[in-house]
Short mmCIF file of C-alpha atoms and ligand atoms in Angstrom, two decimals:
data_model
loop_
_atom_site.label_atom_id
_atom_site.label_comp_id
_atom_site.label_asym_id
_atom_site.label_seq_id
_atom_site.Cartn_x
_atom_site.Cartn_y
_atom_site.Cartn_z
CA UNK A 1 -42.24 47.81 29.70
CA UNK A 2 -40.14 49.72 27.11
CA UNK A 3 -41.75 52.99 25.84
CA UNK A 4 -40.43 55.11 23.06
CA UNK A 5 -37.89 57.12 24.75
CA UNK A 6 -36.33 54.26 25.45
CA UNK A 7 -36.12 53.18 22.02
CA UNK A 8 -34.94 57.10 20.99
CA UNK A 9 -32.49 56.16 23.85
CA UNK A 10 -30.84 53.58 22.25
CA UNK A 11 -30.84 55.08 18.55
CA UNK A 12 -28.75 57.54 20.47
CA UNK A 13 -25.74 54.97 21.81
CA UNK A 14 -27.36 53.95 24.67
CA UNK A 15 -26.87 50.75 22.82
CA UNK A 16 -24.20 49.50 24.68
CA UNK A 17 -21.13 51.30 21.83
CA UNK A 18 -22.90 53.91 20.35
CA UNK A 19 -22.33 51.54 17.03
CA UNK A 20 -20.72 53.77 14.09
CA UNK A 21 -23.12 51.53 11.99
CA UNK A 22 -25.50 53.92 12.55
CA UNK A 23 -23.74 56.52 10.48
CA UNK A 24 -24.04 53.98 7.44
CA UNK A 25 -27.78 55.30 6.63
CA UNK A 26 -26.72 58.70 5.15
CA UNK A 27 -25.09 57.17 2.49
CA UNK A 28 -28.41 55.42 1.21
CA UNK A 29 -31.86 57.17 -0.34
CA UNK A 30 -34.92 57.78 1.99
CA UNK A 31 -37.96 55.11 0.96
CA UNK A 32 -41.36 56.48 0.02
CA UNK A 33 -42.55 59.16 2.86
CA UNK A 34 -44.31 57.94 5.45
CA UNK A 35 -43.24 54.43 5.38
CA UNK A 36 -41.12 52.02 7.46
CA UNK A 37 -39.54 49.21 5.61
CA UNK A 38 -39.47 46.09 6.41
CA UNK A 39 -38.62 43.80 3.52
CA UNK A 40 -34.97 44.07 3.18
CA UNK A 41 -34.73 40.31 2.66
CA UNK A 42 -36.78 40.88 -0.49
CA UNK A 43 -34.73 44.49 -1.59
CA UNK A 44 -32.54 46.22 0.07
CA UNK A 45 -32.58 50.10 0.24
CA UNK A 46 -31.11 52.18 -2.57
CA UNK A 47 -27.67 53.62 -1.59
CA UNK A 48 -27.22 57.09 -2.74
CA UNK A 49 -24.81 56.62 -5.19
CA UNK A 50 -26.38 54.16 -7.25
CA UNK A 51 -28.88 56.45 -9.47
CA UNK A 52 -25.14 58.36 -10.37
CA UNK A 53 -23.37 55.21 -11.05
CA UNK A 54 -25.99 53.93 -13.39
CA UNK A 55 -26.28 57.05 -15.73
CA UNK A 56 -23.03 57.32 -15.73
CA UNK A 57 -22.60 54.09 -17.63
CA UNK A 58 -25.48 54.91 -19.67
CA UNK A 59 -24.36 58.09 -20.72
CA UNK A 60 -20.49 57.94 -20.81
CA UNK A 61 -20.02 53.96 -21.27
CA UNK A 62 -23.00 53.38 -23.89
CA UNK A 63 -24.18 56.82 -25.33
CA UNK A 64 -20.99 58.11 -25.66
CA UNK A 65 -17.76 55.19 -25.89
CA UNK A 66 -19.74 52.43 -26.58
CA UNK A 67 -17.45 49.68 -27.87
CA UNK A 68 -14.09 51.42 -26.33
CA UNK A 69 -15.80 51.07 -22.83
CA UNK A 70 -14.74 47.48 -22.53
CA UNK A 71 -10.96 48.45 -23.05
CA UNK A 72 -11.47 52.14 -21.37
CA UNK A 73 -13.20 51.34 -18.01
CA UNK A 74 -13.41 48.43 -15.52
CA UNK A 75 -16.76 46.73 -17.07
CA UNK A 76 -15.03 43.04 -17.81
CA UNK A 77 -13.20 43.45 -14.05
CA UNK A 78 -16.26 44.16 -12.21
CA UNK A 79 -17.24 40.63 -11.45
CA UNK A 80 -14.27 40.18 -9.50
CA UNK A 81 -13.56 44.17 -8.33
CA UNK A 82 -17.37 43.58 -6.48
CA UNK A 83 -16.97 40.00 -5.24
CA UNK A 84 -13.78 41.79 -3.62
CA UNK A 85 -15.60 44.50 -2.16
CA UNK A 86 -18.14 42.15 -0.48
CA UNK A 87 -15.56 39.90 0.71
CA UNK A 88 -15.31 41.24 3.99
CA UNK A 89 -18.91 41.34 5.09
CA UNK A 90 -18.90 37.45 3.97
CA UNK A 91 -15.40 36.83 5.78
CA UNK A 92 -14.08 35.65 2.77
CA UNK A 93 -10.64 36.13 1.08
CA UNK A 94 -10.72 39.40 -1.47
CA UNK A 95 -10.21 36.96 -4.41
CA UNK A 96 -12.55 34.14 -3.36
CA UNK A 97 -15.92 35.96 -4.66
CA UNK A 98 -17.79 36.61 -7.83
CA UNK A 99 -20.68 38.73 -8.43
CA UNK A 100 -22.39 37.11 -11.43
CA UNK A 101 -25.60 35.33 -12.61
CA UNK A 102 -28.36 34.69 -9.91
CA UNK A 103 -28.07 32.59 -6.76
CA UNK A 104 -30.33 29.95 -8.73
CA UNK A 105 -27.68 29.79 -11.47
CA UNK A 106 -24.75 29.84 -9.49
CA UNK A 107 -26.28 27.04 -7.27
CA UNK A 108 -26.10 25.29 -10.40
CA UNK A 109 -22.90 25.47 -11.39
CA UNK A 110 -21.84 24.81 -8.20
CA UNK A 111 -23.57 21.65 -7.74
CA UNK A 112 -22.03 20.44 -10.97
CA UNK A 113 -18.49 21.31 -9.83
CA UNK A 114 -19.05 19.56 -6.44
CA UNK A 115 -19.54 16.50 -8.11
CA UNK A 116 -17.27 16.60 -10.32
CA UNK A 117 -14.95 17.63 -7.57
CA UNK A 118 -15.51 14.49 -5.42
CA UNK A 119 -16.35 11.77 -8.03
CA UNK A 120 -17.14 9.05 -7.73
CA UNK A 121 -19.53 9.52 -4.53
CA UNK A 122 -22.59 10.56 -6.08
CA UNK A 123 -25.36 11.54 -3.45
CA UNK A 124 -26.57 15.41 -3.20
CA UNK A 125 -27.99 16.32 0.07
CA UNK A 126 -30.37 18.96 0.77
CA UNK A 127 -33.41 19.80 2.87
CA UNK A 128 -36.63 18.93 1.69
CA UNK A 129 -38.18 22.45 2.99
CA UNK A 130 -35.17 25.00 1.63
CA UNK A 131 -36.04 27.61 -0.53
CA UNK A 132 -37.49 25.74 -3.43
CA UNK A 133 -35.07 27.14 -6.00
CA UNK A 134 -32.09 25.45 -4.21
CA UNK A 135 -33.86 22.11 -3.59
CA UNK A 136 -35.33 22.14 -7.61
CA UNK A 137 -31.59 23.22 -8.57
CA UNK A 138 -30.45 19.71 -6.56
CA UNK A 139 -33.28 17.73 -8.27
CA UNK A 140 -32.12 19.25 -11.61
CA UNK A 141 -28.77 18.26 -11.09
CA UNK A 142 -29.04 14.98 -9.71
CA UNK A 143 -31.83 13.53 -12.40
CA UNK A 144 -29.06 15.37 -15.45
CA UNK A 145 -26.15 13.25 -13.63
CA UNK A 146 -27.82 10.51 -12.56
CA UNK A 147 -27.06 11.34 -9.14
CA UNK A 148 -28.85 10.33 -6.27
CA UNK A 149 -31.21 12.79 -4.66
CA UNK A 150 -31.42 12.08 -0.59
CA UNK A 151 -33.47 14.71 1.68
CA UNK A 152 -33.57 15.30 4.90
CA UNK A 153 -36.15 17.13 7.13
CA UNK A 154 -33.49 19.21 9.45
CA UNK A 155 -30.10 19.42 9.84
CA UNK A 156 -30.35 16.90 12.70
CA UNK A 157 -30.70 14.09 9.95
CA UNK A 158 -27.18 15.52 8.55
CA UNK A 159 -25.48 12.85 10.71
CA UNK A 160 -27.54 9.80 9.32
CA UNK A 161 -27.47 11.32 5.51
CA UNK A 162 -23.87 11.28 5.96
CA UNK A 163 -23.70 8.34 7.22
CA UNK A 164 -23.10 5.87 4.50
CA UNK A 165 -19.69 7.83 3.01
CA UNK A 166 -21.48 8.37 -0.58
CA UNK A 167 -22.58 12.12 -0.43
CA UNK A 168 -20.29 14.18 -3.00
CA UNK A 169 -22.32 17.39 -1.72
CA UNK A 170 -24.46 19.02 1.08
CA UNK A 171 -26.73 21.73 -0.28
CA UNK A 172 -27.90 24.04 3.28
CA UNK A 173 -29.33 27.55 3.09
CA UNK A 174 -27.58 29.05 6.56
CA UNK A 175 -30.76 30.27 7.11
CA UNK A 176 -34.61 29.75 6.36
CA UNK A 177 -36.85 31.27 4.59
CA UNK A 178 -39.50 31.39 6.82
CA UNK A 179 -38.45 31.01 10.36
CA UNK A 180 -35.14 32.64 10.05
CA UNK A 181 -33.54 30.17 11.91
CA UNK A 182 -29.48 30.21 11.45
CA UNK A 183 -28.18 27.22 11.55
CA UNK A 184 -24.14 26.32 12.58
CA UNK A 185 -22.11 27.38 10.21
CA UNK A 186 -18.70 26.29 11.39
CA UNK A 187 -19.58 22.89 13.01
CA UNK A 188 -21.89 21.60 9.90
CA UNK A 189 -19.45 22.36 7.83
CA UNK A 190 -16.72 20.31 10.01
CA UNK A 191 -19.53 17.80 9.92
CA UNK A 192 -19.97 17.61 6.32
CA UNK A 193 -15.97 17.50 6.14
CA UNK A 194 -15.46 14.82 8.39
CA UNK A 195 -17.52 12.42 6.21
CA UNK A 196 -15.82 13.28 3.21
CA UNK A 197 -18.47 15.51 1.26
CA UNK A 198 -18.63 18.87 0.48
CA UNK A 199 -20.23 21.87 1.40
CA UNK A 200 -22.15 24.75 -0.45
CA UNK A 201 -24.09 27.22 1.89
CA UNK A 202 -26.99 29.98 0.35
CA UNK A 203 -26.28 32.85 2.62
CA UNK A 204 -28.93 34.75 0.78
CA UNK A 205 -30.74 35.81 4.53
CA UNK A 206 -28.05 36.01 6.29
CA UNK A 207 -24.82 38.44 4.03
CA UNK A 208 -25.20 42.06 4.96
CA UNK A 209 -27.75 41.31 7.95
CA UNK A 210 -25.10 39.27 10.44
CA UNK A 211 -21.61 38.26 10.60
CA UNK A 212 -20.48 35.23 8.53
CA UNK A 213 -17.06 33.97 8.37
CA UNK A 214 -16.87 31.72 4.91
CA UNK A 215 -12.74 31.11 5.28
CA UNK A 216 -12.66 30.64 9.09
CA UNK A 217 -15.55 27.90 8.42
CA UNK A 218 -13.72 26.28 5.72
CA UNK A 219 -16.82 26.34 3.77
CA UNK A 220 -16.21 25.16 0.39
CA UNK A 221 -18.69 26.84 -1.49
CA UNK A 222 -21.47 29.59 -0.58
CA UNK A 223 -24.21 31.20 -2.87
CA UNK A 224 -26.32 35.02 -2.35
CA UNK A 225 -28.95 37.02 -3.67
CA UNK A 226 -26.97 40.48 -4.27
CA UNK A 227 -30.22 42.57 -3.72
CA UNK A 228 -31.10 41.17 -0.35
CA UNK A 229 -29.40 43.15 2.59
CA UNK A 230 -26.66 43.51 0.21
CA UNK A 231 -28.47 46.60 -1.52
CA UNK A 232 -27.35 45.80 -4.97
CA UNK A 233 -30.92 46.55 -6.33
CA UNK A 234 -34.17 44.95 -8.11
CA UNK A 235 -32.45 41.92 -10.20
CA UNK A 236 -28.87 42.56 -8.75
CA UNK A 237 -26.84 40.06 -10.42
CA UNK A 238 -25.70 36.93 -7.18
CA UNK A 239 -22.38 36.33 -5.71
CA UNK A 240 -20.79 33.06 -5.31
CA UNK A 241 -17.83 32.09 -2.91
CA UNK A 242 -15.22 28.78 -3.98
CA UNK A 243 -12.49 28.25 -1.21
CA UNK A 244 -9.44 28.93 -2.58
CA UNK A 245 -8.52 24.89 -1.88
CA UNK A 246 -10.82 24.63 -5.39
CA UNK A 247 -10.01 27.57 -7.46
CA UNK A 248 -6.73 25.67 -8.90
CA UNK A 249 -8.01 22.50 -9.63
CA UNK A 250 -8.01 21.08 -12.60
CA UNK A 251 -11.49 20.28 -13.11
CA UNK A 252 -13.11 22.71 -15.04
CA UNK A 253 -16.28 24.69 -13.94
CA UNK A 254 -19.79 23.78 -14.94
CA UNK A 255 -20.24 26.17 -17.27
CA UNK A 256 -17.30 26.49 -19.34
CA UNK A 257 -17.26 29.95 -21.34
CA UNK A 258 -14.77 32.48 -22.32
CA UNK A 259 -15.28 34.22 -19.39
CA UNK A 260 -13.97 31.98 -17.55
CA UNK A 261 -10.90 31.29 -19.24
CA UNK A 262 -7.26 31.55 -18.36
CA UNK A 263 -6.89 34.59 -21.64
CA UNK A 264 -10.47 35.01 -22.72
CA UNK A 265 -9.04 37.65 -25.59
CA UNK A 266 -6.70 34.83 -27.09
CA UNK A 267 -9.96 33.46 -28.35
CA UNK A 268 -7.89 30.26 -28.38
CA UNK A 269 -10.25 27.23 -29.82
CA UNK A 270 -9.73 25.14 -26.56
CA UNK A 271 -10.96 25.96 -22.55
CA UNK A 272 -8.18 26.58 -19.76
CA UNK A 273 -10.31 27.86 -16.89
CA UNK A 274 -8.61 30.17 -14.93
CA UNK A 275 -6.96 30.06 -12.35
CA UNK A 276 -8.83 32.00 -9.76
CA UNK A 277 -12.86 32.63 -9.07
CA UNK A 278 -13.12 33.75 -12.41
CA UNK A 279 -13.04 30.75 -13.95
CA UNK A 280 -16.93 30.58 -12.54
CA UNK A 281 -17.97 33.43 -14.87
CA UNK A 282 -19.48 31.62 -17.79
CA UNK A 283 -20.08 35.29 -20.25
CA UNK A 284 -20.41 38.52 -20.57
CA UNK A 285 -21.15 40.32 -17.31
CA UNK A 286 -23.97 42.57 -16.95
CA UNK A 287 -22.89 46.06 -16.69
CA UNK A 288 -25.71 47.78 -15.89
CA UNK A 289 -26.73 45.78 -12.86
CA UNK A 290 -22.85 46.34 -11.91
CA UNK A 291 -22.70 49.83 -11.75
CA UNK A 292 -26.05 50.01 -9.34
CA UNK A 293 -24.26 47.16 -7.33
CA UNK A 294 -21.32 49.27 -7.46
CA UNK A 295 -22.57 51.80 -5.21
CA UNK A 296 -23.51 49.53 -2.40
CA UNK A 297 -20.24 47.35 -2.59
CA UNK A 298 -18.90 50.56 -1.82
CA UNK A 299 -20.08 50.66 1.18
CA UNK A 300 -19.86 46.90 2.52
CA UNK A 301 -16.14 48.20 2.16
CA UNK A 302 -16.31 50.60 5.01
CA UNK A 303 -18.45 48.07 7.14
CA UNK A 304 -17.20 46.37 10.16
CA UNK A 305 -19.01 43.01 9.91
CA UNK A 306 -18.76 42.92 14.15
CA UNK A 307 -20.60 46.46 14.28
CA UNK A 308 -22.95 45.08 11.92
CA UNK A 309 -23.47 42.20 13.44
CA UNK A 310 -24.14 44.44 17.09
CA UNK A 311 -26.27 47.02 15.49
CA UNK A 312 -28.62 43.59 13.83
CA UNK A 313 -28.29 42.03 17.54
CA UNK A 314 -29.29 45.41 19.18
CA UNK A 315 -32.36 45.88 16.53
CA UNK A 316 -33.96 42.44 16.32
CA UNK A 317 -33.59 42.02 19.95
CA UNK A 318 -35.85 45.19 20.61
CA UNK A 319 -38.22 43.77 17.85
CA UNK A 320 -38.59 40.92 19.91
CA UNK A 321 -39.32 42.61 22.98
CA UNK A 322 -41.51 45.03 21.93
CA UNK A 323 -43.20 42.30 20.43
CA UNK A 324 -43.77 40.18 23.21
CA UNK A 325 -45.10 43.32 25.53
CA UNK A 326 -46.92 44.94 23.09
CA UNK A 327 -48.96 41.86 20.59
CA UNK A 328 -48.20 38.80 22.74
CA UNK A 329 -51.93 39.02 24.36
CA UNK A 330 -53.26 39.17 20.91
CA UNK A 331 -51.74 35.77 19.94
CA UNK A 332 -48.86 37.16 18.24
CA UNK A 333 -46.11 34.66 19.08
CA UNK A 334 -41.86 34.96 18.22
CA UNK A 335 -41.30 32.03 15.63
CA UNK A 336 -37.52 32.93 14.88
CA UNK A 337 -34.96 31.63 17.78
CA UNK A 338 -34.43 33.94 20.83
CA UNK A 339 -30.57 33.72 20.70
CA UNK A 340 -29.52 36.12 18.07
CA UNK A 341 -26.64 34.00 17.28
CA UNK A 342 -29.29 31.23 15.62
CA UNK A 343 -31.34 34.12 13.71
CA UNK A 344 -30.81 35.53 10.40
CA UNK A 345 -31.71 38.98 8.77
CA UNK A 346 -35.21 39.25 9.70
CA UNK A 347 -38.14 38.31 12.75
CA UNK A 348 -41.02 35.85 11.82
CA UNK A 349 -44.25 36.45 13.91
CA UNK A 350 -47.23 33.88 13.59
CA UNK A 351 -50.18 35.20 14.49
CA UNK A 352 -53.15 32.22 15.18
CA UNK A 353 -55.92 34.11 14.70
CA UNK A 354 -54.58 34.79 11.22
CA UNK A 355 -55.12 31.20 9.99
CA UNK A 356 -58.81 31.33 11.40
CA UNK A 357 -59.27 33.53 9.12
CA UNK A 358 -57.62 31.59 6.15
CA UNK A 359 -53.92 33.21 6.53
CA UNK A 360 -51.93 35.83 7.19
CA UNK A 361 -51.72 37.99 4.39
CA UNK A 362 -54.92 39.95 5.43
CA UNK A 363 -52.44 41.70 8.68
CA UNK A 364 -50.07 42.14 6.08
CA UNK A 365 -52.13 44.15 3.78
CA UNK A 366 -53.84 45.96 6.57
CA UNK A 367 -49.84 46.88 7.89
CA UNK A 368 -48.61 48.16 4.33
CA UNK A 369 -51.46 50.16 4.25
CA UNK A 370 -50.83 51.49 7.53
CA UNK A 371 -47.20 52.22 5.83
CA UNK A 372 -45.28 49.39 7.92
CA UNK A 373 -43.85 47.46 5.19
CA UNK A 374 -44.19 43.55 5.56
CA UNK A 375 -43.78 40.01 4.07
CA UNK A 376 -45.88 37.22 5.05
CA UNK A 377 -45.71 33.53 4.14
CA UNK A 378 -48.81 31.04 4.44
CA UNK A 379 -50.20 30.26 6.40
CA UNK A 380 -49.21 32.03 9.64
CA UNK A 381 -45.59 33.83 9.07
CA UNK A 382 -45.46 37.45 9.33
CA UNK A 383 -41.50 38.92 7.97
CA UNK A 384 -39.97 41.55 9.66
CA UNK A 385 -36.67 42.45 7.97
CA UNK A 386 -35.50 45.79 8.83
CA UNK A 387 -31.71 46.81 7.34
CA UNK A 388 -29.34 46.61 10.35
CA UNK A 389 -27.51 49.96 7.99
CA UNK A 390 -30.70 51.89 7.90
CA UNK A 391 -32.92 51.06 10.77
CA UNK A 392 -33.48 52.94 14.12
CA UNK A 393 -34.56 51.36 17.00
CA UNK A 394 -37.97 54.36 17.40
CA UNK A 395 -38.71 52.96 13.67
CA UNK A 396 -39.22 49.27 15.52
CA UNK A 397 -41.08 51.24 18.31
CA UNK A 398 -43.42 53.04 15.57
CA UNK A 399 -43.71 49.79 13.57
CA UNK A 400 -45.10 47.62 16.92
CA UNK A 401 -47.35 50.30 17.38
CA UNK A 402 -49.14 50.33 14.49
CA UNK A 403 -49.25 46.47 14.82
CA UNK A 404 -51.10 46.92 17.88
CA UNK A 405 -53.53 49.40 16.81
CA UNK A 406 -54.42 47.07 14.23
CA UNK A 407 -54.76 43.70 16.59
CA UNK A 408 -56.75 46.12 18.99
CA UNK A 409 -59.33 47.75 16.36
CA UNK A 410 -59.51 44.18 14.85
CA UNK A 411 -59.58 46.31 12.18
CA UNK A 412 -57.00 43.97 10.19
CA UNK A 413 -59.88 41.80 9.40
CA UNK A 414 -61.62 44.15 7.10
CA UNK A 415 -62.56 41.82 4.49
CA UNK A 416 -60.98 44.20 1.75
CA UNK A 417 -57.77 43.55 3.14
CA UNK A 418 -58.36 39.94 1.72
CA UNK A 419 -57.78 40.18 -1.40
CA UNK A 420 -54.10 40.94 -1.43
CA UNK A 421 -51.13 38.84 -1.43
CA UNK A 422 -47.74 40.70 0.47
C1 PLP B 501 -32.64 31.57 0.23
C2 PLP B 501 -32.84 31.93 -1.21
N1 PLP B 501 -32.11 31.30 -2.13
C3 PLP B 501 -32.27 31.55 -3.44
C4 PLP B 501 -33.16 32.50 -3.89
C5 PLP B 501 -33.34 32.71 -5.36
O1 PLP B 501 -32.55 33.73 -5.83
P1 PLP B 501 -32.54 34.10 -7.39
O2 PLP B 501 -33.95 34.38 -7.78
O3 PLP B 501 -31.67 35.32 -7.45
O4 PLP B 501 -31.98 32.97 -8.13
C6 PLP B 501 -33.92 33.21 -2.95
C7 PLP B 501 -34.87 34.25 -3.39
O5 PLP B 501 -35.52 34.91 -2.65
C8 PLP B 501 -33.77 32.90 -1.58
O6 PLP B 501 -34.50 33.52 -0.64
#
């Protein structure tokens, strides 16, 4: 049985490499004293430089420049300058990705452009249970198109929905919501390939938590939330990935705007998208929510996405075990897969007892209050989504604890802690 030493151990290299990663959590902002957070799938933490960045735009770029800032600083380029930056942790090429719009919106357009892409085949595949964004994003698309709508229940039914040689595009979130189960990136996407369709992946829970490798897959297109593990901040603006294979085509985006075209400053009366990711950005981009993003694309720069990947393995592995010593003879069970290779960013507990007592939100509460910061879905699902940057492995050790004090005093089922929803 591990005790906190051994925890202090590894937050001290015994780790295996004495992972550099570690480093990485002077360049963000402390969260509220007294606290240990555990929602970076919702937000990320702040990185340092982002309160600097921000003024600096408000005070130079719109107090003081105002209309010369679009010719005087990089405002129109940061779209692409970001995707760049965040290329690497997504194992994409540096001008494959755009920061713009939110995931929902970029799912969109990118649902459009598959079928356009591979007319006539005219089926959209998704999963009945993905986030519900993405799966009302593939209803919206397929009743506007007349497209046909087919779910499936797993990836398991891929084979079968492929089946029939009519699907134009597969719509998969790498990993879910709930469970955090990863699912394959490289051999689904060979999958969806070898019948023909195409393939657009939400990495939303998985980009700046784990490696991902968008090129070596030959995934065609991928989707993000920016203020996820990516850090961007509240309302960061999304990032979207095309393969390079579709960048040149000559069928134009979804959502044609000026943006997007080949000389958006020739204000020429006819569209020629251009000729890279760009073409993807509809308008104008938003330039506050690019200088806060700014900061943390920074440093996804510096990051080695194996370290990162080694400093998540080393953290959510611990979480697991200290889990499964500590809360398993409460009822606490692991719900996310053992193998860290088939987990994303965060650890899903269910807890039975919760449900007796209608769900789980009520050991939520009780753990924000006792300053362990949590998500829970219904009825069962308790989030754990620590930020493989930030994190120390005594912060998992402190975190357990308090989870057991709480399953031991029963005191989680204070009826006060009822009434709120985390
Ligand atoms: C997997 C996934 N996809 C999409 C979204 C929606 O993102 P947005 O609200 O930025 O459109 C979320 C939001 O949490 C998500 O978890």
């Amino acid at each position: 049985m591990l005790d906190r030493d051994d925890c202090l151990a590894l937050d001290h290299g015994a780790d295996s490499s004495g992972n550099p990663v570690a480093g990485f959590a002077a360049r963000f902002a402390a969260g509220a004293p007294g606290t240990l957070y555990f929602d970076a799938n919702s937000i990320g933490p702040m990185p340092l430089a982002a309160p600097e960045r921000v003024r600096q735009v408000l005070d130079q770029g719109w107090r003081i420049a105002r209309r010369r800032s679009w010719n005087e600083t990089d405002w129109l380029d940061q779209p692409r300058k970001l995707g760049g930056s965040l290329s690497r942790v997504l194992g994409a090429g540096a001008g494959d990705v755009l920061v713009a719009d939110s995931t929902t919106i970029n799912q969109h357009k990118l649902l459009h452009h598959a079928l356009d892409l591979n007319a006539p085949r005219d089926v959209v595949v998704v999963e009945r249970e993905v986030f519900p964004s993405n799966r009302y994003a593939a209803e919206a698309a397929s009743a506007l198109r007349g497209a046909r709508l087919r779910d499936i229940s797993c990836s398991g039914e891929l084979g079968e929905a492929l089946a029939a040689g009519d699907v134009a595009v597969v719509a998969l979130s790498l990993v879910d919501y709930r469970s955090s189960t990863r699912l394959d990136l490289v051999g689904i996407t060979e999958l969806i390939h070898a019948h023909g369709a195409l393939a657009l992946w939400d990495l939303s829970h998985a980009a700046g938590a784990v490696a991902v490798s968008l090129e070596k897959a030959g995934v065609d297109f991928a989707v993000g939330c920016g203020y996820k593990y990516l850090c961007g901040g509240p309302g960061a603006p999304a990032w979207l990935y095309v393969h390079p294979r579709h960048s040149q085509s000559v069928v134009w985006p979804a959502l044609a705007g000026w943006m997007g075209h080949s000389d958006a400053f020739a204000f020429e009366p006819g569209y020629r998208p251009a000729a890279s990711v760009s073409r993807h950005q509809a308008g104008t981009p938003a330039v506050i929510a690019n200088a806060a993003m700014s900061a943390a694309a920074d440093i996804w720069c510096d990051v080695d996405p194996q370290e990162l990947d080694e400093r998540h393995r080393s953290l959510t592995n611990l979480l697991i075990r200290l889990v499964d010593e500590q809360c398993a003879e409460f009822g606490v069970t692991v719900a996310s897969p053992r193998e860290h290779a088939k987990r994303g960013g965060h650890v899903t507990l269910r807890f039975s007892d919760a449900q007796a007592e209608g769900d789980v939100s009520a050991l939520a509460q009780a753990l924000v209050e006792a300053g362990v910061i949590v998500s829970s879905r219904k009825p069962d699902a308790l989030r754990l989504a620590s930020h493989p940057l930030v994190a120390r492995h005594t912060d998992l050790w402190d975190a357990v604890s308090k989870l057991r004090g709480l399953l031991l005093s029963e005191q989680w089922r204070d009826p006060r802690y009822r009434r709120a929803s985390v």
